[in-house]
PDB file of C-alpha atoms in Angstrom:
ATOM      1  CA  UNK A   1      37.039 139.048  62.802  1.00 48.00           C
ATOM      2  CA  UNK A   2      35.002 137.306  65.467  1.00 53.00           C
ATOM      3  CA  UNK A   3      36.937 134.897  67.644  1.00 57.00           C
ATOM      4  CA  UNK A   4      35.464 131.704  69.061  1.00 65.00           C
ATOM      5  CA  UNK A   5      36.514 132.592  72.587  1.00 71.00           C
ATOM      6  CA  UNK A   6      37.813 135.801  74.115  1.00 82.00           C
ATOM      7  CA  UNK A   7      41.521 136.005  74.811  1.00 81.00           C
ATOM      8  CA  UNK A   8      42.253 134.915  78.356  1.00 86.00           C
ATOM      9  CA  UNK A   9      45.155 136.179  80.358  1.00 87.00           C
ATOM     10  CA  UNK A  10      47.801 133.839  81.679  1.00 89.00           C
ATOM     11  CA  UNK A  11      47.835 132.770  85.303  1.00 91.00           C
ATOM     12  CA  UNK A  12      49.832 134.839  87.764  1.00 93.00           C
ATOM     13  CA  UNK A  13      53.391 133.758  88.452  1.00 93.00           C
ATOM     14  CA  UNK A  14      53.459 131.406  91.413  1.00 93.00           C
ATOM     15  CA  UNK A  15      56.111 131.521  94.112  1.00 93.00           C
ATOM     16  CA  UNK A  16      58.184 128.688  92.623  1.00 93.00           C
ATOM     17  CA  UNK A  17      58.304 130.371  89.199  1.00 94.00           C
ATOM     18  CA  UNK A  18      59.353 133.660  90.746  1.00 93.00           C
ATOM     19  CA  UNK A  19      62.091 132.013  92.818  1.00 93.00           C
ATOM     20  CA  UNK A  20      63.531 130.172  89.811  1.00 94.00           C
ATOM     21  CA  UNK A  21      63.362 133.338  87.703  1.00 94.00           C
ATOM     22  CA  UNK A  22      65.189 135.414  90.319  1.00 93.00           C
ATOM     23  CA  UNK A  23      67.793 132.712  90.907  1.00 94.00           C
ATOM     24  CA  UNK A  24      68.528 132.280  87.201  1.00 95.00           C
ATOM     25  CA  UNK A  25      68.563 135.995  86.334  1.00 93.00           C
ATOM     26  CA  UNK A  26      70.938 136.742  89.200  1.00 92.00           C
ATOM     27  CA  UNK A  27      73.130 133.822  88.113  1.00 94.00           C
ATOM     28  CA  UNK A  28      73.365 135.261  84.576  1.00 93.00           C
ATOM     29  CA  UNK A  29      73.118 138.935  85.542  1.00 91.00           C
ATOM     30  CA  UNK A  30      76.542 139.858  84.157  1.00 90.00           C
ATOM     31  CA  UNK A  31      75.670 138.508  80.697  1.00 91.00           C
ATOM     32  CA  UNK A  32      72.178 139.976  80.602  1.00 92.00           C
ATOM     33  CA  UNK A  33      72.739 143.460  81.974  1.00 90.00           C
ATOM     34  CA  UNK A  34      76.452 144.351  81.730  1.00 89.00           C
ATOM     35  CA  UNK A  35      77.281 147.592  79.966  1.00 88.00           C
ATOM     36  CA  UNK A  36      80.416 148.646  78.205  1.00 86.00           C
ATOM     37  CA  UNK A  37      82.695 147.019  75.681  1.00 85.00           C
ATOM     38  CA  UNK A  38      82.499 143.530  77.228  1.00 80.00           C
ATOM     39  CA  UNK A  39      78.736 143.224  77.061  1.00 88.00           C
ATOM     40  CA  UNK A  40      76.972 140.274  75.465  1.00 90.00           C
ATOM     41  CA  UNK A  41      75.469 140.432  71.992  1.00 92.00           C
ATOM     42  CA  UNK A  42      71.684 140.385  71.569  1.00 93.00           C
ATOM     43  CA  UNK A  43      71.955 136.790  70.322  1.00 95.00           C
ATOM     44  CA  UNK A  44      73.823 135.716  73.451  1.00 95.00           C
ATOM     45  CA  UNK A  45      71.241 137.441  75.642  1.00 95.00           C
ATOM     46  CA  UNK A  46      68.418 135.733  73.745  1.00 96.00           C
ATOM     47  CA  UNK A  47      70.058 132.336  74.383  1.00 96.00           C
ATOM     48  CA  UNK A  48      70.391 133.094  78.093  1.00 96.00           C
ATOM     49  CA  UNK A  49      66.726 134.134  78.324  1.00 97.00           C
ATOM     50  CA  UNK A  50      65.765 130.889  76.521  1.00 97.00           C
ATOM     51  CA  UNK A  51      67.835 128.934  79.040  1.00 97.00           C
ATOM     52  CA  UNK A  52      66.015 130.718  81.864  1.00 97.00           C
ATOM     53  CA  UNK A  53      62.678 129.936  80.179  1.00 97.00           C
ATOM     54  CA  UNK A  54      63.575 126.241  80.087  1.00 97.00           C
ATOM     55  CA  UNK A  55      64.338 126.361  83.827  1.00 97.00           C
ATOM     56  CA  UNK A  56      61.121 128.222  84.747  1.00 96.00           C
ATOM     57  CA  UNK A  57      58.607 126.297  82.627  1.00 95.00           C
ATOM     58  CA  UNK A  58      58.850 122.961  84.518  1.00 95.00           C
ATOM     59  CA  UNK A  59      57.544 124.709  87.658  1.00 95.00           C
ATOM     60  CA  UNK A  60      55.208 127.097  85.815  1.00 93.00           C
ATOM     61  CA  UNK A  61      51.438 127.103  86.134  1.00 89.00           C
ATOM     62  CA  UNK A  62      51.252 127.682  82.369  1.00 93.00           C
ATOM     63  CA  UNK A  63      53.920 127.856  79.653  1.00 94.00           C
ATOM     64  CA  UNK A  64      55.865 131.124  79.793  1.00 95.00           C
ATOM     65  CA  UNK A  65      57.663 132.783  76.927  1.00 95.00           C
ATOM     66  CA  UNK A  66      60.730 134.994  77.140  1.00 96.00           C
ATOM     67  CA  UNK A  67      58.702 138.214  77.014  1.00 96.00           C
ATOM     68  CA  UNK A  68      56.638 137.054  80.020  1.00 96.00           C
ATOM     69  CA  UNK A  69      59.847 136.454  81.972  1.00 96.00           C
ATOM     70  CA  UNK A  70      61.384 139.812  81.021  1.00 96.00           C
ATOM     71  CA  UNK A  71      58.204 141.638  82.027  1.00 96.00           C
ATOM     72  CA  UNK A  72      58.054 139.804  85.360  1.00 95.00           C
ATOM     73  CA  UNK A  73      61.711 140.673  86.037  1.00 94.00           C
ATOM     74  CA  UNK A  74      61.074 144.370  85.276  1.00 94.00           C
ATOM     75  CA  UNK A  75      58.024 144.348  87.545  1.00 95.00           C
ATOM     76  CA  UNK A  76      59.983 142.730  90.385  1.00 93.00           C
ATOM     77  CA  UNK A  77      62.777 145.303  90.085  1.00 92.00           C
ATOM     78  CA  UNK A  78      60.324 148.207  89.979  1.00 92.00           C
ATOM     79  CA  UNK A  79      58.374 146.902  92.981  1.00 90.00           C
ATOM     80  CA  UNK A  80      61.525 146.462  95.053  1.00 86.00           C
ATOM     81  CA  UNK A  81      62.867 149.887  94.120  1.00 84.00           C
ATOM     82  CA  UNK A  82      59.584 151.558  95.045  1.00 83.00           C
ATOM     83  CA  UNK A  83      59.504 149.614  98.339  1.00 78.00           C
ATOM     84  CA  UNK A  84      63.048 150.780  99.115  1.00 74.00           C
ATOM     85  CA  UNK A  85      62.078 154.353  98.245  1.00 79.00           C
ATOM     86  CA  UNK A  86      59.056 154.217 100.585  1.00 77.00           C
ATOM     87  CA  UNK A  87      61.214 152.808 103.387  1.00 74.00           C
ATOM     88  CA  UNK A  88      63.839 155.507 102.994  1.00 73.00           C
ATOM     89  CA  UNK A  89      61.243 158.306 102.922  1.00 72.00           C
ATOM     90  CA  UNK A  90      59.522 157.011 106.057  1.00 61.00           C
ATOM     91  CA  UNK A  91      61.904 157.265 108.989  1.00 48.00           C
ATOM     92  CA  UNK A  92      65.362 157.813 107.624  1.00 49.00           C
ATOM     93  CA  UNK A  93      67.405 155.299 105.694  1.00 47.00           C
ATOM     94  CA  UNK A  94      66.352 151.673 106.054  1.00 47.00           C
ATOM     95  CA  UNK A  95      68.491 149.524 108.307  1.00 50.00           C
ATOM     96  CA  UNK A  96      70.680 146.671 107.098  1.00 51.00           C
ATOM     97  CA  UNK A  97      67.961 144.095 107.775  1.00 49.00           C
ATOM     98  CA  UNK A  98      65.499 145.892 105.491  1.00 48.00           C
ATOM     99  CA  UNK A  99      68.131 146.383 102.815  1.00 48.00           C
ATOM    100  CA  UNK A 100      69.043 142.702 102.951  1.00 52.00           C
ATOM    101  CA  UNK A 101      65.470 141.799 102.046  1.00 52.00           C
ATOM    102  CA  UNK A 102      65.380 144.125  99.072  1.00 52.00           C
ATOM    103  CA  UNK A 103      68.852 144.122  97.562  1.00 54.00           C
ATOM    104  CA  UNK A 104      71.119 141.509  96.097  1.00 55.00           C
ATOM    105  CA  UNK A 105      74.407 141.035  98.007  1.00 56.00           C
ATOM    106  CA  UNK A 106      76.407 142.980  95.423  1.00 57.00           C
ATOM    107  CA  UNK A 107      73.996 145.928  95.768  1.00 56.00           C
ATOM    108  CA  UNK A 108      74.432 146.160  99.543  1.00 54.00           C
ATOM    109  CA  UNK A 109      76.312 149.220 100.802  1.00 54.00           C
ATOM    110  CA  UNK A 110      79.675 148.452 102.419  1.00 57.00           C
ATOM    111  CA  UNK A 111      79.529 147.755 106.137  1.00 56.00           C
ATOM    112  CA  UNK A 112      80.623 150.566 108.425  1.00 50.00           C
ATOM    113  CA  UNK A 113      83.856 149.908 110.335  1.00 53.00           C
ATOM    114  CA  UNK A 114      83.373 149.264 114.070  1.00 54.00           C
ATOM    115  CA  UNK A 115      83.761 152.378 116.205  1.00 49.00           C
TER     116      UNK A 115
END
């Protein structure tokens, strides 16, 4: 089973692809990741991921498939969680500015009332 050329990996995600991916996933977050009785069916989720793929591919360095996008999203979440963990282990809990860089608005802790 000799191949003519070795399998080459795809190009890294560029900044534009990553921005579009994040924007679209956050826009459809409720459909993709909601739990409980109101969650979307696998078919609905597949359609949403296809929609996201159609939004990302025009700015992509190479054509991406849905599995590429899902993997990139998981990697982004893991990287941000580990960054948050490192910040909180360093010198106490990270301040609001650091949290704002890492978390979506709905993940932000409630603001403390003025003293």
